[in-house]
Tab-separated table of C-alpha atoms in Angstrom:
chain	number	residue	atom	x	y	z
A	1	MET	CA	78.609	55.261	129.327
A	2	LYS	CA	80.917	58.263	129.284
A	3	LEU	CA	84.136	58.590	131.282
A	4	ARG	CA	85.550	61.983	132.213
A	5	TRP	CA	89.287	61.411	132.245
A	6	ALA	CA	92.716	63.018	132.068
A	7	ALA	CA	96.009	61.467	131.068
A	8	GLY	CA	98.413	60.424	133.803
A	9	SER	CA	95.975	59.743	136.634
A	10	PRO	CA	96.489	56.374	138.363
A	11	PHE	CA	92.800	56.442	139.296
A	12	VAL	CA	91.687	56.900	135.693
A	13	ARG	CA	94.022	54.049	134.779
A	14	LYS	CA	92.426	51.926	137.496
A	15	VAL	CA	89.006	52.461	135.910
A	16	THR	CA	90.334	51.756	132.419
A	17	VAL	CA	92.076	48.548	133.528
A	18	THR	CA	88.839	47.478	135.218
A	19	ALA	CA	86.906	48.184	132.019
A	20	LEU	CA	89.367	46.084	130.027
A	21	GLU	CA	89.382	43.225	132.523
A	22	THR	CA	85.560	43.098	132.556
A	23	GLY	CA	85.166	43.377	128.777
A	24	LEU	CA	83.321	46.698	129.022
A	25	ASP	CA	85.945	48.973	127.515
A	26	ASP	CA	84.228	49.326	124.142
A	27	GLN	CA	81.032	50.485	125.870
A	28	ILE	CA	82.705	53.562	127.352
A	29	GLU	CA	83.132	56.855	125.520
A	30	ARG	CA	86.090	58.915	126.718
A	31	ILE	CA	85.746	62.634	127.357
A	32	GLU	CA	89.152	64.193	127.948
A	33	THR	CA	88.831	66.767	130.707
A	34	ASP	CA	91.034	69.543	132.036
A	35	HIS	CA	90.256	69.033	135.709
A	36	ARG	CA	92.646	71.798	136.726
A	37	ALA	CA	90.825	74.505	134.772
A	38	ALA	CA	89.471	77.356	136.888
A	39	VAL	CA	86.068	76.949	135.215
A	40	SER	CA	85.010	73.504	134.031
A	41	ASP	CA	81.755	71.668	133.420
A	42	LEU	CA	83.319	68.707	135.220
A	43	VAL	CA	81.631	69.941	138.402
A	44	ASN	CA	78.288	69.053	136.801
A	45	ASP	CA	79.368	65.401	136.819
A	46	ASN	CA	81.498	65.453	139.970
A	47	PRO	CA	80.990	68.376	142.358
A	48	LEU	CA	84.486	67.739	143.721
A	49	GLY	CA	85.872	68.673	140.309
A	50	LYS	CA	87.979	65.506	140.229
A	51	ILE	CA	88.526	62.779	137.690
A	52	PRO	CA	87.534	60.114	136.982
A	53	ALA	CA	83.783	60.572	136.788
A	54	LEU	CA	81.424	58.203	135.001
A	55	ILE	CA	78.158	59.181	133.354
A	56	CYS	CA	75.978	56.083	133.214
A	57	ASP	CA	73.583	55.308	130.383
A	58	ASP	CA	70.610	56.403	132.506
A	59	GLY	CA	72.251	59.761	133.230
A	60	THR	CA	73.396	58.877	136.744
A	61	THR	CA	76.859	60.187	137.510
A	62	LEU	CA	79.368	58.322	139.652
A	63	ALA	CA	82.412	59.940	141.221
A	64	ASP	CA	85.597	58.352	142.580
A	65	SER	CA	87.346	55.298	141.203
A	66	PRO	CA	86.228	52.784	143.891
A	67	VAL	CA	82.570	53.504	143.149
A	68	ILE	CA	83.067	53.498	139.379
A	69	CYS	CA	85.023	50.241	139.430
A	70	ALA	CA	82.457	48.554	141.685
A	71	TYR	CA	79.721	49.665	139.280
A	72	LEU	CA	81.563	48.284	136.257
A	73	ASP	CA	82.156	45.038	138.140
A	74	SER	CA	78.374	44.693	138.541
A	75	LEU	CA	77.712	44.886	134.788
A	76	HIS	CA	79.515	41.831	133.415
A	77	ASP	CA	78.985	38.076	133.586
A	78	GLY	CA	82.609	36.986	134.105
A	79	PRO	CA	84.455	36.398	137.373
A	80	THR	CA	83.958	39.397	139.625
A	81	LEU	CA	86.857	41.612	140.676
A	82	ILE	CA	85.241	42.204	144.077
A	83	PRO	CA	84.357	38.909	145.801
A	84	ALA	CA	80.749	38.809	146.917
A	85	GLU	CA	81.269	37.901	150.557
A	86	GLY	CA	83.510	36.751	153.344
A	87	ALA	CA	87.132	37.516	154.070
A	88	ALA	CA	88.014	37.633	150.374
A	89	ARG	CA	85.679	40.605	149.889
A	90	TRP	CA	87.042	42.628	152.794
A	91	ASN	CA	90.641	41.784	151.946
A	92	THR	CA	90.068	43.011	148.398
A	93	LEU	CA	88.450	46.264	149.494
A	94	ASN	CA	91.099	46.823	152.157
A	95	LEU	CA	93.915	46.309	149.648
A	96	GLU	CA	92.173	48.668	147.237
A	97	GLY	CA	91.924	51.351	149.915
A	98	LEU	CA	95.564	50.963	150.911
A	99	ALA	CA	96.702	51.055	147.282
A	100	ASP	CA	94.622	54.153	146.547
A	101	GLY	CA	96.145	55.800	149.611
A	102	MET	CA	99.610	54.949	148.326
A	103	GLY	CA	98.725	56.533	144.996
A	104	GLU	CA	97.502	59.688	146.727
A	105	ALA	CA	100.666	59.826	148.846
A	106	ALA	CA	102.885	59.463	145.772
A	107	ILE	CA	100.979	62.229	144.002
A	108	SER	CA	101.395	64.485	147.047
A	109	VAL	CA	105.160	63.859	147.035
A	110	PHE	CA	105.371	64.643	143.336
A	111	ARG	CA	103.376	67.864	143.653
A	112	GLU	CA	105.313	69.030	146.685
A	113	ARG	CA	108.619	68.483	144.914
A	114	ASN	CA	107.417	70.589	142.018
A	115	ARG	CA	106.411	73.592	144.095
A	116	PRO	CA	108.695	76.644	144.167
A	117	ASP	CA	111.380	76.252	146.821
A	118	ASP	CA	109.854	78.934	149.024
A	119	GLU	CA	106.493	77.099	149.040
A	120	ASN	CA	107.779	73.553	149.515
A	121	SER	CA	107.171	71.793	152.818
A	122	GLU	CA	109.833	69.191	153.500
A	123	ALA	CA	107.841	67.890	156.459
A	124	PHE	CA	104.733	67.359	154.314
A	125	GLU	CA	106.783	65.572	151.672
A	126	GLU	CA	108.385	63.306	154.269
A	127	ARG	CA	104.998	62.444	155.815
A	128	ASN	CA	103.703	61.279	152.459
A	129	GLU	CA	106.881	59.355	151.697
A	130	GLY	CA	106.346	57.622	155.032
A	131	LYS	CA	102.756	56.741	154.161
A	132	PHE	CA	103.922	55.162	150.929
A	133	THR	CA	106.813	53.132	152.334
A	134	ARG	CA	104.931	52.008	155.465
A	135	THR	CA	102.083	50.724	153.347
A	136	MET	CA	104.484	48.917	151.035
A	137	SER	CA	105.990	47.185	154.053
A	138	TRP	CA	102.551	46.264	155.413
A	139	ILE	CA	101.530	44.709	152.112
A	140	GLU	CA	104.879	42.892	151.925
A	141	ASP	CA	104.122	41.417	155.363
A	142	HIS	CA	100.648	40.390	154.147
A	143	ALA	CA	101.701	39.245	150.690
A	144	ASP	CA	99.104	36.454	150.697
A	145	LEU	CA	96.722	39.248	149.625
A	146	LEU	CA	98.473	39.174	146.258
A	147	ASP	CA	97.641	35.505	145.655
A	148	GLY	CA	94.691	34.097	143.737
A	149	PRO	CA	92.539	35.447	140.919
A	150	VAL	CA	92.780	39.102	139.911
A	151	THR	CA	90.826	41.462	142.137
A	152	LEU	CA	90.169	45.173	142.226
A	153	GLY	CA	92.734	45.383	145.022
A	154	HIS	CA	95.372	44.002	142.676
A	155	ILE	CA	94.395	46.473	139.963
A	156	ALA	CA	94.571	49.407	142.384
A	157	LEU	CA	97.992	48.322	143.627
A	158	GLY	CA	99.333	47.781	140.121
A	159	CYS	CA	98.201	51.238	139.047
A	160	ALA	CA	99.618	52.939	142.154
A	161	LEU	CA	102.986	51.238	141.700
A	162	GLY	CA	103.036	52.033	137.996
A	163	TRP	CA	102.422	55.722	138.642
A	164	ALA	CA	105.031	55.892	141.387
A	165	ALA	CA	107.613	54.191	139.174
A	166	PHE	CA	106.858	56.711	136.418
A	167	ARG	CA	106.833	59.922	138.476
A	168	VAL	CA	108.635	59.369	141.804
A	169	SER	CA	110.765	56.319	141.133
A	170	ASP	CA	113.022	56.922	144.129
A	171	LEU	CA	110.141	55.841	146.390
A	172	LEU	CA	110.645	52.376	144.922
A	173	GLU	CA	114.428	52.414	145.137
A	174	ASP	CA	115.837	48.985	146.006
A	175	ARG	CA	112.332	47.553	145.823
A	176	GLU	CA	113.646	44.087	144.957
A	177	SER	CA	115.477	43.872	148.292
A	178	ARG	CA	113.087	45.937	150.432
A	179	TRP	CA	109.830	44.440	149.146
A	180	PRO	CA	110.759	41.334	147.163
A	181	LYS	CA	107.300	39.730	147.211
A	182	ILE	CA	105.586	42.856	145.913
A	183	SER	CA	108.331	43.377	143.375
A	184	GLN	CA	107.998	39.870	141.968
A	185	TRP	CA	104.213	40.116	141.920
A	186	HIS	CA	104.193	43.501	140.176
A	187	ASP	CA	106.678	42.446	137.512
A	188	ALA	CA	104.265	39.666	136.542
A	189	PHE	CA	101.063	41.691	136.958
A	190	ALA	CA	102.380	44.543	134.812
A	191	LYS	CA	102.560	42.122	131.869
A	192	ARG	CA	98.788	41.661	131.762
A	193	PRO	CA	97.338	43.026	128.488
A	194	SER	CA	95.150	45.497	130.394
A	195	MET	CA	98.183	46.907	132.192
A	196	GLN	CA	100.329	46.994	129.064
A	197	ALA	CA	97.606	48.863	127.163
A	198	THR	CA	97.315	51.534	129.871
A	199	ALA	CA	100.949	51.940	130.957
A	200	PRO	CA	101.902	55.596	131.660
A	201	ARG	CA	103.877	57.214	128.871
């Protein structure tokens, strides 16, 4: 398999952590990709021109981290990261979706802050800050989702929080008092070997 990737993406990290957790990492060749280039062959593997994109051994291409991670989770014999059925499955996928949305919101805040002053939209920035903090509070109120064996939802949340802490740390200001359950969980989760090996630098 071949992974189109770029440094710094929480969604690429999510795929890489999944590969490590499932024991598939050594089966994936990395192809570093400039996804911001005006002309790029990335569109041949993902017509959206976004990373990550996975080229499977049979030539099939998969776009978007949820699809790629679900595919990787289907290839190994260990405990699955996406439960097969019942409430555990839907809770995992829901947490993954919320965490991915938090990551997208944090990225939007970062990009907006780095626009020239005359192009910056304070209202847009505030909307995305609100998405991030509201979702943190929702997860804090449903912290039982963080219990139990590692799931893809946990991986997505860990990667989103890691990126936010690296790039827009003020979104997590006073996290220990505002979201103590998430804070305690993330401090422990971030120590996993897969998370340590992929930490943003």
